[in-house]
Coordinates of C-alpha atoms in Angstrom, one line a residue:
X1 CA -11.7 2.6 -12.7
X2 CA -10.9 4.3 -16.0
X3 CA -12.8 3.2 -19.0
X4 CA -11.0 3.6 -22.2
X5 CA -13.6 3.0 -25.0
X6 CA -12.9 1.1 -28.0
X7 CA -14.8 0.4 -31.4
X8 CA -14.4 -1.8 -34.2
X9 CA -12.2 0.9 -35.8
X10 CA -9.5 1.5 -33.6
X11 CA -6.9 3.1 -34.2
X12 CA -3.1 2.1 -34.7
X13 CA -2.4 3.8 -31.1
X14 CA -5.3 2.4 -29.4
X15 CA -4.0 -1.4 -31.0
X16 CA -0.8 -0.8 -29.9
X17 CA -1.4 0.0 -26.4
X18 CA -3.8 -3.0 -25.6
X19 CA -1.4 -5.4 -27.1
X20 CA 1.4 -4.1 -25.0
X21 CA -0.7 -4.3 -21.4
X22 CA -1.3 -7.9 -23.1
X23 CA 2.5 -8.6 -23.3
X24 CA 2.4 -7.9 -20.0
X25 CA -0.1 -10.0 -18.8
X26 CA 1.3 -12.7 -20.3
X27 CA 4.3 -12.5 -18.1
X28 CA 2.6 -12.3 -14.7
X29 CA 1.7 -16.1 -13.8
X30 CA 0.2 -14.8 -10.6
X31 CA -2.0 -12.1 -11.5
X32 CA -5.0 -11.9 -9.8
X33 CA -6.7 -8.7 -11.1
X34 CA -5.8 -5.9 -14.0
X35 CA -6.9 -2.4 -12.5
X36 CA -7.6 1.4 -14.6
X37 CA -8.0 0.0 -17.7
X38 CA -11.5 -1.7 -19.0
X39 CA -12.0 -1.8 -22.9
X40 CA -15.1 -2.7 -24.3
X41 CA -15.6 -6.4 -25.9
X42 CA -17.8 -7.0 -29.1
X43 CA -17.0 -10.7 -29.5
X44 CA -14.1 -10.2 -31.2
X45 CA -10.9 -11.6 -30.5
X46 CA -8.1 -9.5 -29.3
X47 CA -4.6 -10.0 -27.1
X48 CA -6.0 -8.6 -23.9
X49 CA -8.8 -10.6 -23.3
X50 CA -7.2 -13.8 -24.3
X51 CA -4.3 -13.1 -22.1
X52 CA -6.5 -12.7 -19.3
X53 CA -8.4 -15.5 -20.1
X54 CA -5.0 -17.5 -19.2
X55 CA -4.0 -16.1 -15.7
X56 CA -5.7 -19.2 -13.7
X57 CA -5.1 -16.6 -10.5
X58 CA -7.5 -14.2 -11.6
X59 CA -10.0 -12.9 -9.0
X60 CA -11.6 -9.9 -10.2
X61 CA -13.0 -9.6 -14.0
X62 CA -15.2 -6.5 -15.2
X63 CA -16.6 -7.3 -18.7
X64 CA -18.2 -3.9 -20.8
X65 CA -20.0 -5.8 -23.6
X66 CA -20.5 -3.6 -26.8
X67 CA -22.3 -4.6 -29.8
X68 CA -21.7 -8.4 -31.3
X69 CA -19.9 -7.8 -34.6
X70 CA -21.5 -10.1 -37.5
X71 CA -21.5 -13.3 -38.1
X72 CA -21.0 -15.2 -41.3
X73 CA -21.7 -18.8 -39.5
X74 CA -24.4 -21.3 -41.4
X75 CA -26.0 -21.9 -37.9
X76 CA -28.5 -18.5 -36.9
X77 CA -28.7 -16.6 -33.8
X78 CA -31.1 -17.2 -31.6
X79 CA -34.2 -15.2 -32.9
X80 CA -36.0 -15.2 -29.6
X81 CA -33.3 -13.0 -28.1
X82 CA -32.6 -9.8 -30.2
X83 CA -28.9 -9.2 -30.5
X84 CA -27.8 -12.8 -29.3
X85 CA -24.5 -14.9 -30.2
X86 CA -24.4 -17.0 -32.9
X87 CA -22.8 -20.7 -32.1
X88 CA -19.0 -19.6 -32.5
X89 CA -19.4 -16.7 -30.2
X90 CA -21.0 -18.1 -27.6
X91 CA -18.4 -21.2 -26.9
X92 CA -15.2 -18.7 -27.2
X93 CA -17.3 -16.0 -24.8
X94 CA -17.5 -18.8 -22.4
X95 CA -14.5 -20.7 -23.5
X96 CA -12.7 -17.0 -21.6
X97 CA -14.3 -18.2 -17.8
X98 CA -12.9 -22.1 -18.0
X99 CA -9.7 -21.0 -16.5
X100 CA -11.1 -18.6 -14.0
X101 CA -11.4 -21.3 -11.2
X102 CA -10.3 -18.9 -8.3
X103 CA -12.3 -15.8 -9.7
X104 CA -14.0 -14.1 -6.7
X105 CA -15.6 -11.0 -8.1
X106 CA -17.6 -10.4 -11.8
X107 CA -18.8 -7.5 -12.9
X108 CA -20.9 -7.7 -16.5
X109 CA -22.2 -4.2 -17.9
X110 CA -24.0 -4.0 -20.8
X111 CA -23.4 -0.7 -23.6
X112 CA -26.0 -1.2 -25.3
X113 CA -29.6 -2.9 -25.3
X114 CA -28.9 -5.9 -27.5
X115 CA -26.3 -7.3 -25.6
X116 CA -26.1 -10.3 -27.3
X117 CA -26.3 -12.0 -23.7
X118 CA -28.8 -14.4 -23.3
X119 CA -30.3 -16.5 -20.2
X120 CA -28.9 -19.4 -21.2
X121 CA -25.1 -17.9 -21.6
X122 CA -25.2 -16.6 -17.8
X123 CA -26.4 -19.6 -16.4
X124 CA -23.5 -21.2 -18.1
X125 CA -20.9 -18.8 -17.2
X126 CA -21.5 -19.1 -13.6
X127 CA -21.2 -22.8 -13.6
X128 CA -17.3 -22.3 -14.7
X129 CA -16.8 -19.8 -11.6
X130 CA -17.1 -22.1 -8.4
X131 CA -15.2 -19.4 -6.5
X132 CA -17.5 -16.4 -7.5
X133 CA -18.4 -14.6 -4.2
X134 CA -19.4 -10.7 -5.8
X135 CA -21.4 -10.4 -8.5
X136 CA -22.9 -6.9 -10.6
X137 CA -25.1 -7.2 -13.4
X138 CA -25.9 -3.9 -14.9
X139 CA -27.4 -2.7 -17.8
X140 CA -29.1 -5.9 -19.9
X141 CA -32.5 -6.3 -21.4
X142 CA -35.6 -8.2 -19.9
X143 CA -34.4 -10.5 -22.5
X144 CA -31.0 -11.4 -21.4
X145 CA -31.6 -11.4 -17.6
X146 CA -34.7 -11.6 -16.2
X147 CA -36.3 -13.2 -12.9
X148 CA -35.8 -16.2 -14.2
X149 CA -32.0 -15.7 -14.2
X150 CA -32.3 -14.3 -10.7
X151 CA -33.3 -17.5 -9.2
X152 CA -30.5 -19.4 -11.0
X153 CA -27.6 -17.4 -9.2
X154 CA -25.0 -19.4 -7.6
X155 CA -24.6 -18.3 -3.3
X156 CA -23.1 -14.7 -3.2
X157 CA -21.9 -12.6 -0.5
X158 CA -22.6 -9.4 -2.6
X159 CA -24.9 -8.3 -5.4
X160 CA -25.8 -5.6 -7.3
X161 CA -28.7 -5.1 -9.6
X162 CA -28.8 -1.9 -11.5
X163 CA -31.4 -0.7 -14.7
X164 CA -32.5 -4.6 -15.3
X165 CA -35.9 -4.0 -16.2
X166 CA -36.4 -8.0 -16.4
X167 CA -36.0 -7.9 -12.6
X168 CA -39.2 -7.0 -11.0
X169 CA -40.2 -6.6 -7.3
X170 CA -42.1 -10.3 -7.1
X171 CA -38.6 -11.8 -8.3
X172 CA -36.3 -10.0 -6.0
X173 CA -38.9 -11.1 -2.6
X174 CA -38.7 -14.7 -4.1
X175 CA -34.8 -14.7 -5.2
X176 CA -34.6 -13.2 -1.4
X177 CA -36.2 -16.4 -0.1
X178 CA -34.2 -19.1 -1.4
X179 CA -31.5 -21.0 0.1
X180 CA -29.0 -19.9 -2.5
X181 CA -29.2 -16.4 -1.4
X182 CA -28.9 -16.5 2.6
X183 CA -25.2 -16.0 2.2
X184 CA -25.7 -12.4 1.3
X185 CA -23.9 -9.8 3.1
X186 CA -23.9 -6.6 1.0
X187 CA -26.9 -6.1 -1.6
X188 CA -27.2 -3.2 -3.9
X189 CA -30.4 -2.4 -5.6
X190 CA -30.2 0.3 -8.2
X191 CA -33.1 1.6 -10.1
X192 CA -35.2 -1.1 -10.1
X193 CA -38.1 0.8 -9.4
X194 CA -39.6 -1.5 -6.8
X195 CA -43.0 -0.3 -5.8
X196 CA -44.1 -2.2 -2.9
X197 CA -42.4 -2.0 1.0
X198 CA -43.7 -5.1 1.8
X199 CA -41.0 -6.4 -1.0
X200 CA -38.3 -4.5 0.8
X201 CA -39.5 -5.9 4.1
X202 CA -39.7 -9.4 2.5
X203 CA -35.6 -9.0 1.3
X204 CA -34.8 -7.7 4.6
X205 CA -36.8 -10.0 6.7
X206 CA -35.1 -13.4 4.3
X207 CA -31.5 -12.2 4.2
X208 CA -30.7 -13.3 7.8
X209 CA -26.6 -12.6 6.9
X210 CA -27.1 -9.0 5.2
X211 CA -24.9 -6.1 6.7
X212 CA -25.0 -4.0 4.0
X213 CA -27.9 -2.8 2.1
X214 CA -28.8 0.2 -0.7
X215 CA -31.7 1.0 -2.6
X216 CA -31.5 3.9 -5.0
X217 CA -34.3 4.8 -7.0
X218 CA -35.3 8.2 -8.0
X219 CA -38.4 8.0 -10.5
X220 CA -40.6 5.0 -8.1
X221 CA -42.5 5.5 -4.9
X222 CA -42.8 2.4 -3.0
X223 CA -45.8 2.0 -1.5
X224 CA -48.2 -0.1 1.3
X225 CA -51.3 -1.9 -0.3
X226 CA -54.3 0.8 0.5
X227 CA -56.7 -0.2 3.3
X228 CA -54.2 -2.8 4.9
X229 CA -53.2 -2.6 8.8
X230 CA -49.3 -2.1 9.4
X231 CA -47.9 -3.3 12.8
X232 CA -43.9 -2.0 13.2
X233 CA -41.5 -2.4 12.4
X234 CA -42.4 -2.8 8.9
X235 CA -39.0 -2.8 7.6
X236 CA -36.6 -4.9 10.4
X237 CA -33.4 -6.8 10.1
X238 CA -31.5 -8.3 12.9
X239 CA -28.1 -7.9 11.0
X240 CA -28.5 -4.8 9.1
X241 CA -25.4 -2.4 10.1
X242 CA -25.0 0.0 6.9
X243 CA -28.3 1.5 4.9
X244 CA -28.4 3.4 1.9
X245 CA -31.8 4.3 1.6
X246 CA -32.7 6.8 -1.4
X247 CA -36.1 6.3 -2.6
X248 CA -38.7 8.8 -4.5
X249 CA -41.3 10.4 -2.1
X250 CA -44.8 10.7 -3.7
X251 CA -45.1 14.4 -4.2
X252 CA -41.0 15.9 -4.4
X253 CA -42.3 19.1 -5.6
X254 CA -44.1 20.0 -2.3
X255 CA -42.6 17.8 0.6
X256 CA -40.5 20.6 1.6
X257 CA -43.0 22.8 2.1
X258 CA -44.8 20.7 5.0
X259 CA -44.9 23.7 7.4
X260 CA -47.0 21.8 9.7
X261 CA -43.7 19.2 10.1
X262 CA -41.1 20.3 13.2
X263 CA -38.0 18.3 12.3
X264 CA -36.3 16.5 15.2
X265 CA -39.3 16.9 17.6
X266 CA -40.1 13.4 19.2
X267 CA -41.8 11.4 18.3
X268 CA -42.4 12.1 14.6
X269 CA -45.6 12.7 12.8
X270 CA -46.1 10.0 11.2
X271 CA -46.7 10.5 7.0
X272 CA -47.5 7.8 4.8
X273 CA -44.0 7.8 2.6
X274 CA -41.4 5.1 2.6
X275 CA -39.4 7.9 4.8
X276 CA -41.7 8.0 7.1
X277 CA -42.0 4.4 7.5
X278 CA -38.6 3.7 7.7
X279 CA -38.2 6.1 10.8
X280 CA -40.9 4.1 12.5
X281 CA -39.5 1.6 12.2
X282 CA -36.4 2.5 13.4
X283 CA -38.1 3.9 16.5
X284 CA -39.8 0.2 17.0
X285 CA -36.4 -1.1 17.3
X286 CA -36.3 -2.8 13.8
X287 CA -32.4 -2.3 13.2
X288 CA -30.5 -3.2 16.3
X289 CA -27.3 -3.5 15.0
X290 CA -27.6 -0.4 12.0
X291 CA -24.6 1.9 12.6
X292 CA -24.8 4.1 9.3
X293 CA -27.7 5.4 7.7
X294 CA -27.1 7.4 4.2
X295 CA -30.2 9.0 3.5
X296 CA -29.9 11.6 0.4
X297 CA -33.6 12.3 0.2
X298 CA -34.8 12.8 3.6
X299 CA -37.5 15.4 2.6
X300 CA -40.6 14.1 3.2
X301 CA -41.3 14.6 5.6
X302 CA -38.3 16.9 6.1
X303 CA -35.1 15.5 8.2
X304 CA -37.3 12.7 10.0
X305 CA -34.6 10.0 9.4
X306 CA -32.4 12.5 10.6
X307 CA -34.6 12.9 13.6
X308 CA -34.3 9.0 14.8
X309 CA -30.8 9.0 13.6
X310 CA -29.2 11.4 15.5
X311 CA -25.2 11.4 15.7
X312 CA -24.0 10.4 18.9
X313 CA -20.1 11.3 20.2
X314 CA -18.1 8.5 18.9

């Protein structure tokens, strides 16, 4: 998707251009999704986004929210939330959604820190969405969303989480456990440096429906609780069939140079890294149906995940 940024000062060209994809908006009754071109919103009204806001056939939104421009309204932001709407901002940001009755797929990323999102402005917008299946939150403050947020999601069949530092690893195991979430199919957890596997077991172990699951996180070890006694698999799901697994290993600089490590010798040395673990795991049966692994950083130890996950012909 192209991204064609915007500021508060743009230019006669730039005007021009968004009016006349809003023109054309305007004259598609049926529309059901605008692709290649995503402009920035700061709260301020413009032809594009109110034209969209009209196509009641709309199934796939992506909102990049920029910096709130200033208010002059009597009543005060709230105070509690850096960077939040004031009164007349908030109703016409979610006065855009009461149309968007068949609208499937949302995607909100934030520019900037102060998003001038709050808690309270999410919870609302998904109540106007009754058809919203796929969800992305990226980018926001602990302020804006937050665990608390988490738990209030409508039922999904995919989400994904990326840099929310409200979200921690006790929110995602209990958002995992509610009834609200066991529609799942496809979750996507990006840089959310969880630090315990027993959370990712938790999510995997809850989500009974989920085929499709990724963790990326490059600066956060997840780890076991020192002392305890693991019985495999640690990480298991019964529905699982596509894994992106890309997690930090505790020591990057040296995993590589493990010489006492054969890769592809059976059955593996066992290390205690999430790798390792995983590829136990594996070998205990705990993903019967997985048919794809993606497994960028299978260093440590080196090319175990490739070991239990060897191609087979067709």
């Amino acid at each position: 998707m192209d991204l064609l940024f915007a500021t508060s000062k743009q230019g006669a060209q730039c005007q021009e251009y968004r009016d006349l994809v809003a023109s054309v908006v305007m004259v598609c009754p049926n529309l059901e999704r605008l692709l290649g071109l995503t402009i920035p919103y700061n709260h301020e009204f413009d032809r594009l986004t109110h034209a969209l806001s009209t196509r009641k056939k709309l199934k796939e939104h992506t909102w990049i929210l920029g910096e709130a421009a200033e208010i002059s309204e009597a009543s005060p932001r709230n105070t509690s939330c850096p960077g939040s709407l004031g009164p007349m901002q908030m109703f016409e940001f979610l006065d855009y959604h009461v149309s968007w009755a068949n609208l499937e797929t949302l995607a909100l990323n934030s520019l900037y820190d102060n998003s001038a999102l709050e808690p309270s402005i999410f919870l609302r917008m998904f109540g106007l969405l009754p058809s919203l299946r796929n969800l992305c939150i990226t980018s926001f403050s602990a302020d804006a969303f937050g665990d608390s947020t988490l738990l209030c999601l409508p039922p999904l069949e995919s989400l994904r989480l990326e840099k929310l530092p409200g979200i921690t690893g006790a929110g995602l195991a209990q958002y995992s456990s509610r009834t609200e979430s066991r529609s799942l199919k496809s979750l996507s957890i990006i840089e959310q440096d969880i630090d315990s596997l027993l959370t990712i077991s938790k999510i995997l172990t809850s989500l009974t429906q989920l085929e499709r699951l990724t963790i990326v996180q490059a600066n956060k070890c997840p780890t076991l609780p020192s002392g305890g006694m693991v019985f495999q698999p640690l990480l298991a799901s019964s529905s699982l069939r596509y894994l992106h697994w890309d997690v930090a290993c505790p020591n990057p600089g040296t995993a590589l140079s493990k010489l006492d490590f054969a890769p592809f010798v059976k059955p593996p040395k066992h290390y205690e890294t999430p790798n390792s673990h995983l590829a136990q795991s594996i070998l205990a049966a705990g993903f019967p149906r997985l048919e794809a692994l993606r497994a960028p950083s299978d260093i440590d130890p080196p090319g175990v995940l490739q070991a239990v996950c060897q191609p087979i012909p067709k």
